[in-house]
Amino acid sequence: MKSTNRLRSVISGLRARRVVQPTAIAAAAMVVAPRRSDLPAPAAASLLRGPCAWGMASNSKGKHMNDFGALMGMGLGVALISGLIGLLIAVLLGALILLFACKLVVKSDPGYGKAVITMLAVIGAAIVVHIVLGMVLFWLGMLAGLIIFIVDFLVTAWLVQKLMKSPASSEISYGQACLVVVVDWLIWLAIGIVMWVIGMVIGFSFMHGMMR
């Protein structure tokens, strides 16, 4: 009986100290147990089985947590890379559309490099405008969205006026810059409508094929 009590107290101490390795608990049982076997075999087995199973369960839980953390890290990495690739595509395509709009309205060619720089400046300014005005005007609801849209348009036109300069011509007027932005945004709207129609056609075709 004394050996049983001693074994129980040692195992409880190991649990309190978070020693969850089954080998450590088994070693403690070997040390505490007396040389003469006054502890029945079934009792010793029941004492050792519980801590060992608890230790293995704790180790399995820690392994699952590590796997979950690794998956989360991979997901964040994939999302970051996808976002950077999408931003790069948006800048390059947006610069091409902006250059086309400038050629169409002003009849000048500032160059694709200036169009890329202008697109980067426009994206940065749009992020600042949306964050600052969104925090200040959030209580206005839909009216805040309209104000942000107008400010975004005016700032974009100002950046186009200052950055889209052709070597063969002088700085374009602010009115011409506004017209360039209108044409640019209409082209983006047309692209969006076309992509939406294509997506709807593909979706309906897929659903029709699944229903047959």
Short mmCIF file of N, CA, C and O in Angstrom, two decimals, residues 65-177:
data_model
loop_
_atom_site.label_atom_id
_atom_site.label_comp_id
_atom_site.label_asym_id
_atom_site.label_seq_id
_atom_site.Cartn_x
_atom_site.Cartn_y
_atom_site.Cartn_z
N MET A 65 -1.05 20.74 -33.86
CA MET A 65 -0.93 22.19 -33.81
C MET A 65 0.21 22.67 -34.71
O MET A 65 0.09 23.69 -35.39
N ASN A 66 1.34 21.92 -34.70
CA ASN A 66 2.46 22.29 -35.58
C ASN A 66 2.07 22.18 -37.05
O ASN A 66 2.44 23.01 -37.87
N ASP A 67 1.33 21.12 -37.39
CA ASP A 67 0.88 20.96 -38.78
C ASP A 67 -0.06 22.10 -39.18
O ASP A 67 0.02 22.61 -40.30
N PHE A 68 -0.94 22.50 -38.27
CA PHE A 68 -1.87 23.60 -38.57
C PHE A 68 -1.11 24.91 -38.77
O PHE A 68 -1.41 25.68 -39.68
N GLY A 69 -0.08 25.15 -37.94
CA GLY A 69 0.72 26.36 -38.11
C GLY A 69 1.47 26.37 -39.43
O GLY A 69 1.58 27.40 -40.09
N ALA A 70 1.99 25.19 -39.84
CA ALA A 70 2.68 25.11 -41.13
C ALA A 70 1.73 25.38 -42.29
O ALA A 70 2.08 26.09 -43.25
N LEU A 71 0.52 24.84 -42.21
CA LEU A 71 -0.46 25.09 -43.27
C LEU A 71 -0.85 26.56 -43.33
O LEU A 71 -1.02 27.13 -44.42
N MET A 72 -1.01 27.20 -42.15
CA MET A 72 -1.33 28.62 -42.13
C MET A 72 -0.21 29.45 -42.76
O MET A 72 -0.46 30.39 -43.52
N GLY A 73 1.04 29.10 -42.45
CA GLY A 73 2.16 29.82 -43.05
C GLY A 73 2.21 29.67 -44.56
O GLY A 73 2.45 30.63 -45.29
N MET A 74 1.95 28.44 -45.04
CA MET A 74 1.93 28.23 -46.49
C MET A 74 0.80 29.01 -47.14
O MET A 74 0.97 29.59 -48.21
N GLY A 75 -0.37 29.05 -46.49
CA GLY A 75 -1.50 29.79 -47.05
C GLY A 75 -1.21 31.28 -47.14
O GLY A 75 -1.52 31.93 -48.15
N LEU A 76 -0.59 31.85 -46.08
CA LEU A 76 -0.25 33.26 -46.11
C LEU A 76 0.79 33.56 -47.18
O LEU A 76 0.73 34.58 -47.87
N GLY A 77 1.76 32.65 -47.35
CA GLY A 77 2.77 32.85 -48.39
C GLY A 77 2.17 32.83 -49.78
O GLY A 77 2.50 33.67 -50.62
N VAL A 78 1.27 31.88 -50.03
CA VAL A 78 0.62 31.80 -51.35
C VAL A 78 -0.23 33.03 -51.60
O VAL A 78 -0.24 33.59 -52.71
N ALA A 79 -0.96 33.49 -50.56
CA ALA A 79 -1.79 34.69 -50.72
C ALA A 79 -0.93 35.92 -51.02
O ALA A 79 -1.30 36.76 -51.85
N LEU A 80 0.22 36.03 -50.33
CA LEU A 80 1.10 37.19 -50.56
C LEU A 80 1.66 37.18 -51.97
O LEU A 80 1.67 38.21 -52.67
N ILE A 81 2.12 36.02 -52.42
CA ILE A 81 2.68 35.92 -53.78
C ILE A 81 1.60 36.20 -54.83
O ILE A 81 1.84 36.91 -55.81
N SER A 82 0.39 35.66 -54.61
CA SER A 82 -0.70 35.90 -55.56
C SER A 82 -1.07 37.38 -55.61
O SER A 82 -1.33 37.93 -56.69
N GLY A 83 -1.07 38.04 -54.44
CA GLY A 83 -1.37 39.47 -54.42
C GLY A 83 -0.33 40.29 -55.16
O GLY A 83 -0.68 41.23 -55.89
N LEU A 84 0.94 39.95 -54.99
CA LEU A 84 2.00 40.67 -55.69
C LEU A 84 1.92 40.47 -57.20
O LEU A 84 2.10 41.41 -57.97
N ILE A 85 1.63 39.24 -57.61
CA ILE A 85 1.49 38.97 -59.04
C ILE A 85 0.29 39.73 -59.61
O ILE A 85 0.37 40.33 -60.70
N GLY A 86 -0.84 39.74 -58.88
CA GLY A 86 -2.01 40.49 -59.34
C GLY A 86 -1.74 41.98 -59.42
O GLY A 86 -2.18 42.65 -60.37
N LEU A 87 -1.00 42.52 -58.44
CA LEU A 87 -0.65 43.94 -58.47
C LEU A 87 0.24 44.27 -59.66
O LEU A 87 0.06 45.29 -60.32
N LEU A 88 1.20 43.39 -59.94
CA LEU A 88 2.09 43.62 -61.08
C LEU A 88 1.31 43.62 -62.40
O LEU A 88 1.52 44.49 -63.26
N ILE A 89 0.40 42.66 -62.55
CA ILE A 89 -0.41 42.60 -63.76
C ILE A 89 -1.29 43.85 -63.89
O ILE A 89 -1.43 44.43 -64.97
N ALA A 90 -1.88 44.29 -62.75
CA ALA A 90 -2.74 45.47 -62.78
C ALA A 90 -1.95 46.72 -63.18
O ALA A 90 -2.44 47.56 -63.95
N VAL A 91 -0.72 46.85 -62.67
CA VAL A 91 0.10 48.02 -63.00
C VAL A 91 0.48 48.02 -64.48
O VAL A 91 0.35 49.04 -65.18
N LEU A 92 0.94 46.88 -64.98
CA LEU A 92 1.37 46.81 -66.38
C LEU A 92 0.20 47.01 -67.35
O LEU A 92 0.30 47.77 -68.32
N LEU A 93 -0.92 46.34 -67.06
CA LEU A 93 -2.08 46.50 -67.94
C LEU A 93 -2.68 47.89 -67.80
O LEU A 93 -3.10 48.50 -68.80
N GLY A 94 -2.73 48.41 -66.56
CA GLY A 94 -3.27 49.75 -66.36
C GLY A 94 -2.43 50.81 -67.05
O GLY A 94 -2.97 51.79 -67.60
N ALA A 95 -1.11 50.64 -67.05
CA ALA A 95 -0.24 51.59 -67.75
C ALA A 95 -0.50 51.56 -69.25
O ALA A 95 -0.50 52.61 -69.92
N LEU A 96 -0.72 50.38 -69.80
CA LEU A 96 -1.01 50.27 -71.23
C LEU A 96 -2.32 50.96 -71.59
O LEU A 96 -2.41 51.69 -72.59
N ILE A 97 -3.35 50.76 -70.75
CA ILE A 97 -4.65 51.40 -71.01
C ILE A 97 -4.56 52.91 -70.84
O ILE A 97 -5.13 53.69 -71.62
N LEU A 98 -3.82 53.36 -69.81
CA LEU A 98 -3.66 54.80 -69.60
C LEU A 98 -2.91 55.45 -70.75
O LEU A 98 -3.27 56.56 -71.19
N LEU A 99 -1.90 54.78 -71.28
CA LEU A 99 -1.17 55.32 -72.41
C LEU A 99 -2.06 55.41 -73.65
O LEU A 99 -2.01 56.40 -74.40
N PHE A 100 -2.91 54.40 -73.85
CA PHE A 100 -3.83 54.43 -74.98
C PHE A 100 -4.83 55.58 -74.84
O PHE A 100 -5.13 56.28 -75.82
N ALA A 101 -5.34 55.80 -73.61
CA ALA A 101 -6.29 56.89 -73.39
C ALA A 101 -5.63 58.25 -73.60
O ALA A 101 -6.23 59.17 -74.15
N CYS A 102 -4.37 58.36 -73.19
CA CYS A 102 -3.66 59.62 -73.39
C CYS A 102 -3.42 59.90 -74.87
O CYS A 102 -3.58 61.03 -75.34
N LYS A 103 -3.07 58.86 -75.60
CA LYS A 103 -2.88 59.03 -77.05
C LYS A 103 -4.20 59.39 -77.73
O LYS A 103 -4.23 60.18 -78.68
N LEU A 104 -5.30 58.82 -77.25
CA LEU A 104 -6.59 59.06 -77.87
C LEU A 104 -7.10 60.47 -77.61
O LEU A 104 -7.71 61.10 -78.48
N VAL A 105 -6.85 61.00 -76.40
CA VAL A 105 -7.40 62.31 -76.02
C VAL A 105 -6.43 63.44 -76.37
O VAL A 105 -6.81 64.43 -77.00
N VAL A 106 -5.18 63.31 -75.96
CA VAL A 106 -4.22 64.41 -76.08
C VAL A 106 -3.42 64.32 -77.38
O VAL A 106 -2.76 65.29 -77.78
N LYS A 107 -3.44 63.19 -78.05
CA LYS A 107 -2.67 62.97 -79.26
C LYS A 107 -1.17 63.10 -79.01
O LYS A 107 -0.43 63.65 -79.83
N SER A 108 -0.72 62.58 -77.86
CA SER A 108 0.70 62.61 -77.51
C SER A 108 1.10 61.26 -76.94
O SER A 108 0.26 60.49 -76.47
N ASP A 109 2.41 60.99 -76.95
CA ASP A 109 2.93 59.72 -76.48
C ASP A 109 3.97 59.96 -75.39
O ASP A 109 5.16 60.14 -75.68
N PRO A 110 3.57 59.99 -74.13
CA PRO A 110 4.53 60.22 -73.04
C PRO A 110 5.51 59.07 -72.86
O PRO A 110 6.57 59.24 -72.25
N GLY A 111 5.16 57.88 -73.34
CA GLY A 111 6.03 56.73 -73.15
C GLY A 111 5.46 55.75 -72.13
O GLY A 111 4.78 56.14 -71.17
N TYR A 112 5.76 54.47 -72.33
CA TYR A 112 5.21 53.44 -71.43
C TYR A 112 5.83 53.52 -70.04
O TYR A 112 5.17 53.21 -69.04
N GLY A 113 7.08 53.93 -69.95
CA GLY A 113 7.72 54.07 -68.63
C GLY A 113 7.02 55.08 -67.75
O GLY A 113 6.78 54.83 -66.56
N LYS A 114 6.68 56.24 -68.33
CA LYS A 114 5.95 57.25 -67.55
C LYS A 114 4.55 56.76 -67.18
O LYS A 114 4.04 57.09 -66.11
N ALA A 115 3.95 55.97 -68.06
CA ALA A 115 2.63 55.43 -67.75
C ALA A 115 2.69 54.46 -66.56
O ALA A 115 1.81 54.45 -65.69
N VAL A 116 3.76 53.66 -66.49
CA VAL A 116 3.93 52.74 -65.35
C VAL A 116 4.14 53.53 -64.06
O VAL A 116 3.54 53.22 -63.02
N ILE A 117 4.98 54.57 -64.11
CA ILE A 117 5.21 55.40 -62.92
C ILE A 117 3.91 56.07 -62.49
O ILE A 117 3.60 56.15 -61.28
N THR A 118 3.14 56.55 -63.45
CA THR A 118 1.86 57.19 -63.12
C THR A 118 0.90 56.21 -62.48
O THR A 118 0.20 56.54 -61.51
N MET A 119 0.86 54.97 -62.97
CA MET A 119 -0.03 53.96 -62.40
C MET A 119 0.37 53.63 -60.97
O MET A 119 -0.49 53.49 -60.09
N LEU A 120 1.66 53.52 -60.69
CA LEU A 120 2.11 53.27 -59.33
C LEU A 120 1.71 54.42 -58.40
O LEU A 120 1.26 54.19 -57.27
N ALA A 121 1.87 55.66 -58.88
CA ALA A 121 1.48 56.81 -58.07
C ALA A 121 -0.02 56.85 -57.85
O ALA A 121 -0.50 57.18 -56.75
N VAL A 122 -0.79 56.50 -58.89
CA VAL A 122 -2.26 56.50 -58.77
C VAL A 122 -2.72 55.45 -57.76
O VAL A 122 -3.60 55.72 -56.93
N ILE A 123 -2.13 54.26 -57.80
CA ILE A 123 -2.52 53.20 -56.86
C ILE A 123 -2.17 53.60 -55.43
O ILE A 123 -2.97 53.43 -54.50
N GLY A 124 -0.96 54.15 -55.23
CA GLY A 124 -0.58 54.60 -53.89
C GLY A 124 -1.49 55.70 -53.37
O GLY A 124 -1.91 55.68 -52.21
N ALA A 125 -1.81 56.68 -54.23
CA ALA A 125 -2.71 57.76 -53.82
C ALA A 125 -4.11 57.25 -53.52
O ALA A 125 -4.76 57.70 -52.56
N ALA A 126 -4.59 56.30 -54.31
CA ALA A 126 -5.92 55.75 -54.07
C ALA A 126 -5.99 55.02 -52.73
O ALA A 126 -6.99 55.13 -52.00
N ILE A 127 -4.92 54.29 -52.38
CA ILE A 127 -4.90 53.61 -51.07
C ILE A 127 -4.96 54.61 -49.93
O ILE A 127 -5.72 54.46 -48.97
N VAL A 128 -4.16 55.70 -50.04
CA VAL A 128 -4.16 56.73 -48.99
C VAL A 128 -5.52 57.41 -48.89
O VAL A 128 -6.06 57.62 -47.79
N VAL A 129 -6.11 57.76 -50.04
CA VAL A 129 -7.41 58.44 -50.04
C VAL A 129 -8.49 57.56 -49.41
O VAL A 129 -9.28 58.02 -48.57
N HIS A 130 -8.52 56.29 -49.77
CA HIS A 130 -9.54 55.40 -49.24
C HIS A 130 -9.38 55.17 -47.75
O HIS A 130 -10.38 55.12 -47.01
N ILE A 131 -8.14 55.05 -47.28
CA ILE A 131 -7.92 54.82 -45.84
C ILE A 131 -8.28 56.06 -45.03
O ILE A 131 -9.03 55.99 -44.06
N VAL A 132 -7.73 57.22 -45.44
CA VAL A 132 -7.93 58.45 -44.66
C VAL A 132 -9.39 58.89 -44.68
O VAL A 132 -10.02 59.09 -43.63
N LEU A 133 -9.97 59.02 -45.87
CA LEU A 133 -11.36 59.47 -45.95
C LEU A 133 -12.32 58.41 -45.42
O LEU A 133 -13.38 58.75 -44.88
N GLY A 134 -11.97 57.14 -45.57
CA GLY A 134 -12.82 56.10 -45.01
C GLY A 134 -12.90 56.17 -43.50
O GLY A 134 -13.95 55.93 -42.90
N MET A 135 -11.77 56.50 -42.84
CA MET A 135 -11.76 56.64 -41.38
C MET A 135 -12.48 57.90 -40.93
O MET A 135 -13.09 57.93 -39.86
N VAL A 136 -12.40 58.97 -41.75
CA VAL A 136 -13.00 60.25 -41.35
C VAL A 136 -14.50 60.29 -41.66
O VAL A 136 -15.30 60.81 -40.87
N LEU A 137 -14.89 59.73 -42.80
CA LEU A 137 -16.27 59.88 -43.28
C LEU A 137 -17.09 58.59 -43.18
O LEU A 137 -18.10 58.47 -43.87
N PHE A 138 -16.66 57.64 -42.35
CA PHE A 138 -17.36 56.36 -42.31
C PHE A 138 -18.81 56.51 -41.85
O PHE A 138 -19.67 55.71 -42.19
N TRP A 139 -19.08 57.55 -41.04
CA TRP A 139 -20.42 57.73 -40.49
C TRP A 139 -21.41 58.24 -41.54
O TRP A 139 -22.63 58.24 -41.29
N LEU A 140 -20.94 58.62 -42.72
CA LEU A 140 -21.84 59.13 -43.76
C LEU A 140 -22.44 58.01 -44.62
O LEU A 140 -23.33 58.28 -45.42
N GLY A 141 -21.94 56.80 -44.49
CA GLY A 141 -22.50 55.68 -45.23
C GLY A 141 -22.20 55.75 -46.72
O GLY A 141 -21.05 55.90 -47.14
N MET A 142 -23.25 55.67 -47.54
CA MET A 142 -23.08 55.68 -49.00
C MET A 142 -22.57 57.02 -49.50
O MET A 142 -21.87 57.08 -50.52
N LEU A 143 -22.88 58.10 -48.81
CA LEU A 143 -22.37 59.41 -49.21
C LEU A 143 -20.85 59.47 -49.09
O LEU A 143 -20.18 60.12 -49.90
N ALA A 144 -20.29 58.77 -48.11
CA ALA A 144 -18.84 58.71 -47.97
C ALA A 144 -18.21 58.04 -49.19
O ALA A 144 -17.16 58.48 -49.68
N GLY A 145 -18.84 56.99 -49.70
CA GLY A 145 -18.33 56.34 -50.90
C GLY A 145 -18.32 57.26 -52.10
O GLY A 145 -17.38 57.25 -52.91
N LEU A 146 -19.38 58.08 -52.23
CA LEU A 146 -19.44 59.04 -53.34
C LEU A 146 -18.35 60.10 -53.23
O LEU A 146 -17.69 60.46 -54.22
N ILE A 147 -18.13 60.61 -52.01
CA ILE A 147 -17.08 61.62 -51.80
C ILE A 147 -15.70 61.04 -52.11
O ILE A 147 -14.87 61.68 -52.76
N ILE A 148 -15.46 59.81 -51.65
CA ILE A 148 -14.17 59.16 -51.93
C ILE A 148 -13.98 58.96 -53.43
O ILE A 148 -12.87 59.16 -53.95
N PHE A 149 -15.05 58.60 -54.13
CA PHE A 149 -14.96 58.42 -55.58
C PHE A 149 -14.57 59.72 -56.28
O PHE A 149 -13.71 59.74 -57.17
N ILE A 150 -15.19 60.84 -55.88
CA ILE A 150 -14.90 62.14 -56.50
C ILE A 150 -13.47 62.57 -56.21
O ILE A 150 -12.73 63.03 -57.10
N VAL A 151 -13.05 62.43 -54.93
CA VAL A 151 -11.68 62.82 -54.57
C VAL A 151 -10.66 61.95 -55.30
O VAL A 151 -9.63 62.44 -55.78
N ASP A 152 -10.96 60.67 -55.41
CA ASP A 152 -10.07 59.76 -56.13
C ASP A 152 -9.93 60.16 -57.59
O ASP A 152 -8.83 60.15 -58.17
N PHE A 153 -11.04 60.56 -58.21
CA PHE A 153 -11.01 61.00 -59.61
C PHE A 153 -10.16 62.26 -59.76
O PHE A 153 -9.32 62.36 -60.68
N LEU A 154 -10.36 63.24 -58.88
CA LEU A 154 -9.63 64.50 -58.98
C LEU A 154 -8.13 64.30 -58.74
O LEU A 154 -7.30 64.90 -59.45
N VAL A 155 -7.78 63.46 -57.76
CA VAL A 155 -6.36 63.21 -57.49
C VAL A 155 -5.72 62.45 -58.65
O VAL A 155 -4.58 62.76 -59.05
N THR A 156 -6.43 61.50 -59.23
CA THR A 156 -5.90 60.76 -60.38
C THR A 156 -5.66 61.68 -61.56
O THR A 156 -4.63 61.59 -62.24
N ALA A 157 -6.60 62.58 -61.83
CA ALA A 157 -6.43 63.54 -62.93
C ALA A 157 -5.24 64.45 -62.69
O ALA A 157 -4.48 64.77 -63.62
N TRP A 158 -5.03 64.86 -61.44
CA TRP A 158 -3.89 65.73 -61.12
C TRP A 158 -2.57 64.98 -61.34
O TRP A 158 -1.61 65.55 -61.88
N LEU A 159 -2.51 63.71 -60.95
CA LEU A 159 -1.30 62.93 -61.17
C LEU A 159 -1.04 62.70 -62.66
O LEU A 159 0.11 62.74 -63.11
N VAL A 160 -2.09 62.48 -63.42
CA VAL A 160 -1.93 62.33 -64.87
C VAL A 160 -1.41 63.62 -65.49
O VAL A 160 -0.54 63.59 -66.37
N GLN A 161 -1.91 64.75 -65.04
CA GLN A 161 -1.45 66.04 -65.57
C GLN A 161 0.03 66.27 -65.28
O GLN A 161 0.77 66.78 -66.13
N LYS A 162 0.46 65.89 -64.08
CA LYS A 162 1.84 66.17 -63.68
C LYS A 162 2.84 65.16 -64.22
O LYS A 162 4.00 65.51 -64.47
N LEU A 163 2.43 63.91 -64.39
CA LEU A 163 3.38 62.86 -64.73
C LEU A 163 3.35 62.43 -66.19
O LEU A 163 4.36 61.99 -66.73
N MET A 164 2.21 62.55 -66.83
CA MET A 164 2.10 62.10 -68.23
C MET A 164 2.45 63.25 -69.17
O MET A 164 1.60 63.83 -69.86
N LYS A 165 3.72 63.59 -69.20
CA LYS A 165 4.20 64.65 -70.07
C LYS A 165 4.94 64.05 -71.26
O LYS A 165 5.77 63.17 -71.10
N SER A 166 4.63 64.56 -72.42
CA SER A 166 5.32 64.09 -73.62
C SER A 166 6.55 64.95 -73.88
O SER A 166 6.51 66.17 -73.70
N PRO A 167 7.66 64.34 -74.28
CA PRO A 167 8.86 65.16 -74.59
C PRO A 167 8.64 66.17 -75.71
O PRO A 167 9.29 67.21 -75.75
N ALA A 168 7.72 65.86 -76.62
CA ALA A 168 7.50 66.75 -77.77
C ALA A 168 6.45 67.81 -77.52
O ALA A 168 6.24 68.70 -78.35
N SER A 169 5.75 67.76 -76.37
CA SER A 169 4.70 68.73 -76.08
C SER A 169 4.81 69.19 -74.64
O SER A 169 5.51 68.58 -73.82
N SER A 170 4.11 70.25 -74.33
CA SER A 170 4.13 70.79 -72.97
C SER A 170 3.16 70.01 -72.08
O SER A 170 2.52 69.05 -72.51
N GLU A 171 3.06 70.44 -70.83
CA GLU A 171 2.17 69.79 -69.87
C GLU A 171 0.72 69.92 -70.32
O GLU A 171 0.28 70.98 -70.76
N ILE A 172 -0.03 68.83 -70.21
CA ILE A 172 -1.43 68.87 -70.61
C ILE A 172 -2.23 69.63 -69.57
O ILE A 172 -1.83 69.74 -68.40
N SER A 173 -3.38 70.14 -69.97
CA SER A 173 -4.23 70.89 -69.04
C SER A 173 -4.96 69.93 -68.10
O SER A 173 -5.05 68.72 -68.34
N TYR A 174 -5.50 70.51 -67.01
CA TYR A 174 -6.20 69.67 -66.04
C TYR A 174 -7.49 69.12 -66.64
O TYR A 174 -7.88 67.99 -66.34
N GLY A 175 -8.14 69.91 -67.52
CA GLY A 175 -9.35 69.42 -68.17
C GLY A 175 -9.05 68.22 -69.07
O GLY A 175 -9.80 67.24 -69.10
N GLN A 176 -7.94 68.29 -69.81
CA GLN A 176 -7.55 67.16 -70.65
C GLN A 176 -7.21 65.93 -69.79
O GLN A 176 -7.53 64.80 -70.15
N ALA A 177 -6.56 66.17 -68.65
CA ALA A 177 -6.24 65.06 -67.75
C ALA A 177 -7.51 64.40 -67.23
O ALA A 177 -7.58 63.16 -67.13
#
